[in-house]
PDB file of C-alpha atoms in Angstrom:
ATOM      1  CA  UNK A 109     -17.245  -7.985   9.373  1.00 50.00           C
ATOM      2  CA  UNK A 110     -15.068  -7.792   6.236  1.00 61.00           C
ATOM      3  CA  UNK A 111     -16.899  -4.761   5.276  1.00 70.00           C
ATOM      4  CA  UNK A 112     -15.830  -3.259   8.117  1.00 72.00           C
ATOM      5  CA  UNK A 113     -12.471  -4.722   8.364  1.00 82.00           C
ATOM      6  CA  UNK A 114     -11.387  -3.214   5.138  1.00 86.00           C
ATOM      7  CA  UNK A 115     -13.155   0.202   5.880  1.00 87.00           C
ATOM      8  CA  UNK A 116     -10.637   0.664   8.864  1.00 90.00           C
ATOM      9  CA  UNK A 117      -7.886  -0.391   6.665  1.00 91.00           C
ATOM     10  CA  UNK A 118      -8.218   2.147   3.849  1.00 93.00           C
ATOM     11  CA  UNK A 119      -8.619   4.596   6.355  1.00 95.00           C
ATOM     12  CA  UNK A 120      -5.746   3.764   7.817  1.00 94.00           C
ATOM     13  CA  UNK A 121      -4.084   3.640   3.706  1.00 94.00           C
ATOM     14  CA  UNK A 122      -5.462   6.925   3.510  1.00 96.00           C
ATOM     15  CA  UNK A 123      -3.663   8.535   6.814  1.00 96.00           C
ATOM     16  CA  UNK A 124      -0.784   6.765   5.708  1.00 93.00           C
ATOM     17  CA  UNK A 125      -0.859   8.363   2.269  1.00 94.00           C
ATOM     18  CA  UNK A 126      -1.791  11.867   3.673  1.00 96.00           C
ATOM     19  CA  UNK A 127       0.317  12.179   6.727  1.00 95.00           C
ATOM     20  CA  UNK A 128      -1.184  12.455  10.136  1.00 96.00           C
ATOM     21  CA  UNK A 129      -1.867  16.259  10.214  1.00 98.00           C
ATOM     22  CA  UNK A 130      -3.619  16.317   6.436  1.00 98.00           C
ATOM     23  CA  UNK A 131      -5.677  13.499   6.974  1.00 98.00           C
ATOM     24  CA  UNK A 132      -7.142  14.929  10.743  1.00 98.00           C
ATOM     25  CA  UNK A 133      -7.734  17.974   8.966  1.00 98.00           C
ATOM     26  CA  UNK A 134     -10.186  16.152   6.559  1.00 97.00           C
ATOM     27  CA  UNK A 135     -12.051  14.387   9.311  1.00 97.00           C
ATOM     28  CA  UNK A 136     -12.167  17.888  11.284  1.00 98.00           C
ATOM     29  CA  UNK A 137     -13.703  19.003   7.879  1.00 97.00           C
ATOM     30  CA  UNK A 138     -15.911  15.602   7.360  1.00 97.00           C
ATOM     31  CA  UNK A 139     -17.286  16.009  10.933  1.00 97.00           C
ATOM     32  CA  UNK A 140     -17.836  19.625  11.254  1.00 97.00           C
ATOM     33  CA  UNK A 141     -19.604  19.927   7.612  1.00 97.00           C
ATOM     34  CA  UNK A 142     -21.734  16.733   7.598  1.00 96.00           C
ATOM     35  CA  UNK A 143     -22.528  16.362  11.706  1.00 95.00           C
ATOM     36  CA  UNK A 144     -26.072  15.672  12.430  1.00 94.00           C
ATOM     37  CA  UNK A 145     -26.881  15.134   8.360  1.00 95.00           C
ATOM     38  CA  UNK A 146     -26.495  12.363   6.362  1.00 95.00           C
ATOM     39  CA  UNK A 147     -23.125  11.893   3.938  1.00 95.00           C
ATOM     40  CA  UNK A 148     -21.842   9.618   1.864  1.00 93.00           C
ATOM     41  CA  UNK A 149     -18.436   8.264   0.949  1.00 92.00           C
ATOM     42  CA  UNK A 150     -18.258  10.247  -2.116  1.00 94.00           C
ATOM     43  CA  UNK A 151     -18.705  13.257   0.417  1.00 96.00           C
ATOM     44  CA  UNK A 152     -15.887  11.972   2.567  1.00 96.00           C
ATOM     45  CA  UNK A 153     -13.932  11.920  -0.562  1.00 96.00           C
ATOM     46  CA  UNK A 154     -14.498  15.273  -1.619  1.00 97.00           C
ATOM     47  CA  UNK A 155     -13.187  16.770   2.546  1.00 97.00           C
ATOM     48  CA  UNK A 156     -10.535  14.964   1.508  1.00 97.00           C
ATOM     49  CA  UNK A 157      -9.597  16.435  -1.828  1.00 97.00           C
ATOM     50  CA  UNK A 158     -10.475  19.877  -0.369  1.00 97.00           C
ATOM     51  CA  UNK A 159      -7.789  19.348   2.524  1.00 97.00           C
ATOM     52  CA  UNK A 160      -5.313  17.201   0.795  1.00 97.00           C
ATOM     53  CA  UNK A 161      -5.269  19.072  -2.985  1.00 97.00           C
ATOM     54  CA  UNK A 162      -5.499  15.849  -4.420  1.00 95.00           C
ATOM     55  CA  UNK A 163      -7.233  13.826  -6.902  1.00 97.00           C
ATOM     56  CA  UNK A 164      -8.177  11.010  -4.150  1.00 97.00           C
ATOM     57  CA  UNK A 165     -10.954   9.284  -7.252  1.00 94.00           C
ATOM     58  CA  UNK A 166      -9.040   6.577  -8.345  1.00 93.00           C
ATOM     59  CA  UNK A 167      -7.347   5.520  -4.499  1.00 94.00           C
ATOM     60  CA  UNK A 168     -11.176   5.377  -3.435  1.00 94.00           C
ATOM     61  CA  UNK A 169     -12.070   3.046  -6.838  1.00 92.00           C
ATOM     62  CA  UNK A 170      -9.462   0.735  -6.343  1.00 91.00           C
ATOM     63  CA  UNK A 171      -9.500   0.468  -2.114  1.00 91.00           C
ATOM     64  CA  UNK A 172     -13.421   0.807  -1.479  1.00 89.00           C
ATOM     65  CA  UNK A 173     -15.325   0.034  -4.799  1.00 88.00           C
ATOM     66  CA  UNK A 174     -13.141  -3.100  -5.999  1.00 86.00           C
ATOM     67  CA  UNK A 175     -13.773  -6.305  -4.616  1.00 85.00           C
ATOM     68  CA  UNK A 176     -10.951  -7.988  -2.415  1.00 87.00           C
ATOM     69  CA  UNK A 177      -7.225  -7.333  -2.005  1.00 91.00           C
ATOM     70  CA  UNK A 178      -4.198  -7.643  -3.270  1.00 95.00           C
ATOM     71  CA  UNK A 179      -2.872 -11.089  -3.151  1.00 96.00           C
ATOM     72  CA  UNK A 180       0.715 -11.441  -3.376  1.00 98.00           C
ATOM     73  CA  UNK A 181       3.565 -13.839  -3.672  1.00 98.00           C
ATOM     74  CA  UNK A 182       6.531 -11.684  -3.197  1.00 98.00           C
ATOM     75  CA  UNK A 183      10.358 -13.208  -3.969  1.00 98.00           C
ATOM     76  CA  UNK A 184      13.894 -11.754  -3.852  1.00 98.00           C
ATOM     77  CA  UNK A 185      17.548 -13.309  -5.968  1.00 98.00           C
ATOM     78  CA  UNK A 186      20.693 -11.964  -4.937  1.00 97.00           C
ATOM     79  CA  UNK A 187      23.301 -11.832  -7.807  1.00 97.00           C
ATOM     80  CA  UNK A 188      26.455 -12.550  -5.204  1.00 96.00           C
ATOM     81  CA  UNK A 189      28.821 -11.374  -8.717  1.00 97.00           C
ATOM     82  CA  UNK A 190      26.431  -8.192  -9.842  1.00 97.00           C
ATOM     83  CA  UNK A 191      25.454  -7.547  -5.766  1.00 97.00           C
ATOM     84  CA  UNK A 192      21.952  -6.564  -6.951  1.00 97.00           C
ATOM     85  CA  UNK A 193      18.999  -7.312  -5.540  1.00 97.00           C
ATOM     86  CA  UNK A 194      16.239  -8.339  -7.936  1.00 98.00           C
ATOM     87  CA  UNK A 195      12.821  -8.024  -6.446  1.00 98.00           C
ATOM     88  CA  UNK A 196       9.749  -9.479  -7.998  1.00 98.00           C
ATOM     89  CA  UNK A 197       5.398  -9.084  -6.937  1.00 98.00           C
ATOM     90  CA  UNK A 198       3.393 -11.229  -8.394  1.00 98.00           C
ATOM     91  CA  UNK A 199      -0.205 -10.589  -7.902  1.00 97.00           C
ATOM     92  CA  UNK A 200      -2.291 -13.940  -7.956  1.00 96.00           C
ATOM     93  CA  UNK A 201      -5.882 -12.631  -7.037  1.00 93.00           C
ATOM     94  CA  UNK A 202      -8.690 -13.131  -9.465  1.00 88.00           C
ATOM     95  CA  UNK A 203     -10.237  -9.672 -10.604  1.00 80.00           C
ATOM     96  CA  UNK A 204      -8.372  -6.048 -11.310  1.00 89.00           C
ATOM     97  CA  UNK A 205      -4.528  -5.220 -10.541  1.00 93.00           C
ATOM     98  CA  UNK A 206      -4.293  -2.781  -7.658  1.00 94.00           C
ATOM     99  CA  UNK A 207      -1.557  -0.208  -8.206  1.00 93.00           C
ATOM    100  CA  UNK A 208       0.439   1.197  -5.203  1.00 93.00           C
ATOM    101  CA  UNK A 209       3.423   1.685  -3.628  1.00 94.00           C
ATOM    102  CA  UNK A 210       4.989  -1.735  -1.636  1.00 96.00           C
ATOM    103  CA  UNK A 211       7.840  -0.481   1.182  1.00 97.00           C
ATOM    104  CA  UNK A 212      10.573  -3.121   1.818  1.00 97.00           C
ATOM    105  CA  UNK A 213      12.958  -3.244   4.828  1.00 97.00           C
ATOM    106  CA  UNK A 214      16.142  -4.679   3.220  1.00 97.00           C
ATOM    107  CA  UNK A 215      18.622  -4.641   6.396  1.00 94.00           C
ATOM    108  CA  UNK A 216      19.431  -1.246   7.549  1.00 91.00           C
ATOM    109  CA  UNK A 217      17.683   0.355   4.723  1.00 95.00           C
ATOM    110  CA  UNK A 218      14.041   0.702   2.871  1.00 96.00           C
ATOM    111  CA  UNK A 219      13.406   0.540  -0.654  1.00 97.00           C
ATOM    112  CA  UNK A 220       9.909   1.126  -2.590  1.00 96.00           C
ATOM    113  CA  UNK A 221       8.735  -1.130  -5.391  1.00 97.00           C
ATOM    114  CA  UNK A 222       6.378   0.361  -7.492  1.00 96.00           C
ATOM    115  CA  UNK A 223       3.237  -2.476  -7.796  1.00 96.00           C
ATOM    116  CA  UNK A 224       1.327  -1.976 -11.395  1.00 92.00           C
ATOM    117  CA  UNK A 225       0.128  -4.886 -13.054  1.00 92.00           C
ATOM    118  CA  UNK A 226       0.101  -8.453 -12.592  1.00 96.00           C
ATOM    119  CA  UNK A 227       4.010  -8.811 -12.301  1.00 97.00           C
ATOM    120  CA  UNK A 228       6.346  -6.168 -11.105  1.00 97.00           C
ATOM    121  CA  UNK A 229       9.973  -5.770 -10.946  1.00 97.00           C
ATOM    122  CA  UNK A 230      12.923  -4.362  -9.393  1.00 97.00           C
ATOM    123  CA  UNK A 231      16.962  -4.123  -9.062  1.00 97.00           C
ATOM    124  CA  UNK A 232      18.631  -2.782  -6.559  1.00 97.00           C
ATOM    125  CA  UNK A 233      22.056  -2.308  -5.834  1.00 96.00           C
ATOM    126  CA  UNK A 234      23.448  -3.766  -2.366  1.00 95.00           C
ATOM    127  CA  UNK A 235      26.831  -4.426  -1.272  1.00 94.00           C
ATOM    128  CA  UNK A 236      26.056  -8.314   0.230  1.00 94.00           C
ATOM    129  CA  UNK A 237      22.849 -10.368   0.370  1.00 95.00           C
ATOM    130  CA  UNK A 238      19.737  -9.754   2.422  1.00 96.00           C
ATOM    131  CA  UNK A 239      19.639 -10.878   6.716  1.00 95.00           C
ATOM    132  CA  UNK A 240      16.316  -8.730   6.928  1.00 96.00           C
ATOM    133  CA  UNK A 241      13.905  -8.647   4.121  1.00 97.00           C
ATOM    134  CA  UNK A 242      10.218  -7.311   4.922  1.00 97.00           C
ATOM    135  CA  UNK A 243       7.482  -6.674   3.149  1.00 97.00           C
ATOM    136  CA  UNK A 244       5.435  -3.571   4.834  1.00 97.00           C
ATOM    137  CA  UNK A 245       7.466  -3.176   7.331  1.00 96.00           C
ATOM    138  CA  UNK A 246       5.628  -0.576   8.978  1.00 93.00           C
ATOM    139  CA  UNK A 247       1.720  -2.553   7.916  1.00 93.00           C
ATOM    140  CA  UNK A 248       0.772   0.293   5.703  1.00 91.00           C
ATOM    141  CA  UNK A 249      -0.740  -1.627   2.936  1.00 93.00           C
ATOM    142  CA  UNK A 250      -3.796  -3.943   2.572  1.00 92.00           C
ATOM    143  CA  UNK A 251      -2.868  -7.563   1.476  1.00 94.00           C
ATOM    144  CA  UNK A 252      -2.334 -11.403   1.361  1.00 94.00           C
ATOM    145  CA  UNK A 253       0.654 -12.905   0.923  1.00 95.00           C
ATOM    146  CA  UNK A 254       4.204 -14.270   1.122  1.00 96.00           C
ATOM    147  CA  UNK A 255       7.408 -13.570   0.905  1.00 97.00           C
ATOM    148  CA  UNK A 256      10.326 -16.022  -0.308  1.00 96.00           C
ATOM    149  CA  UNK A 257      14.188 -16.215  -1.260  1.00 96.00           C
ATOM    150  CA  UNK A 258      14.467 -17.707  -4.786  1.00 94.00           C
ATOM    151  CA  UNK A 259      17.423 -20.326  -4.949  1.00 85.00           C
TER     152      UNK A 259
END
């Protein structure tokens, strides 16, 4: 099942990176090139790049051909004096770093944190401390984790 779980998610990673419109015209392209014959994913890939214009290689190493998902522990310190928002990802899984893009709903507003390495970082000016703070608000992203105020 896990195979298939995670297929259905980096599809649904890959729509989300695309947009809706870009991403249907790759599967019109996938389907109407490859129905009836045999393809692979590296076929898949390439509809892709034809629709899209972009270099989809290292989203489909990371998402498809590395083991697991990102596992992440996720905490937020509000300077009450500075009124920033410091944001920090820590990824705890054993094996390679994913790299991508982590959406937070921080009250009214969103903010993206940039996810590159083992620990990643952000400030962020607000005018008071965080009611609402979400992590993928929207579930665009594959992962594990938590998220926690640091006191």
């Amino acid at each position: 099942p896990n195979s298939y779980e995670k297929g259905s998610w980096v599809l649904h990673m890959l729509r989300r990176k695309l947009g809706d419109t870009i991403f249907w015209n790759g599967i019109k392209l996938y389907y109407t090139t490859y129905s009836g014959k045999n393809a692979s994913t590296k076929d898949f890939g390439q509809c892709m790049e034809s629709v899209s214009k972009t270099n989809l290689n290292a989203f489909f190493k990371e998402w498809l051909y590395t083991a697991g998902n990102p596992q992440l522990d996720i905490s937020w310190k509000y300077d009450e004096v500075k009124k920033i928002l410091s944001v920090t990802v820590l990824q705890q899984q054993i094996g390679p770093f994913f790299t991508f893009p982590l959406e937070l709903a921080i009250n009214n507003d969103r903010k993206i944190i940039q996810v590159n390495g083992m620990v990643s970082k952000a400030d962020f000016s607000l005018k008071s401390k965080p009611e609402i703070f979400i992590a993928d608000p929207d579930t665009n992203l594959l992962f594990e984790g938590s998220v926690r105020e640091e006191k």
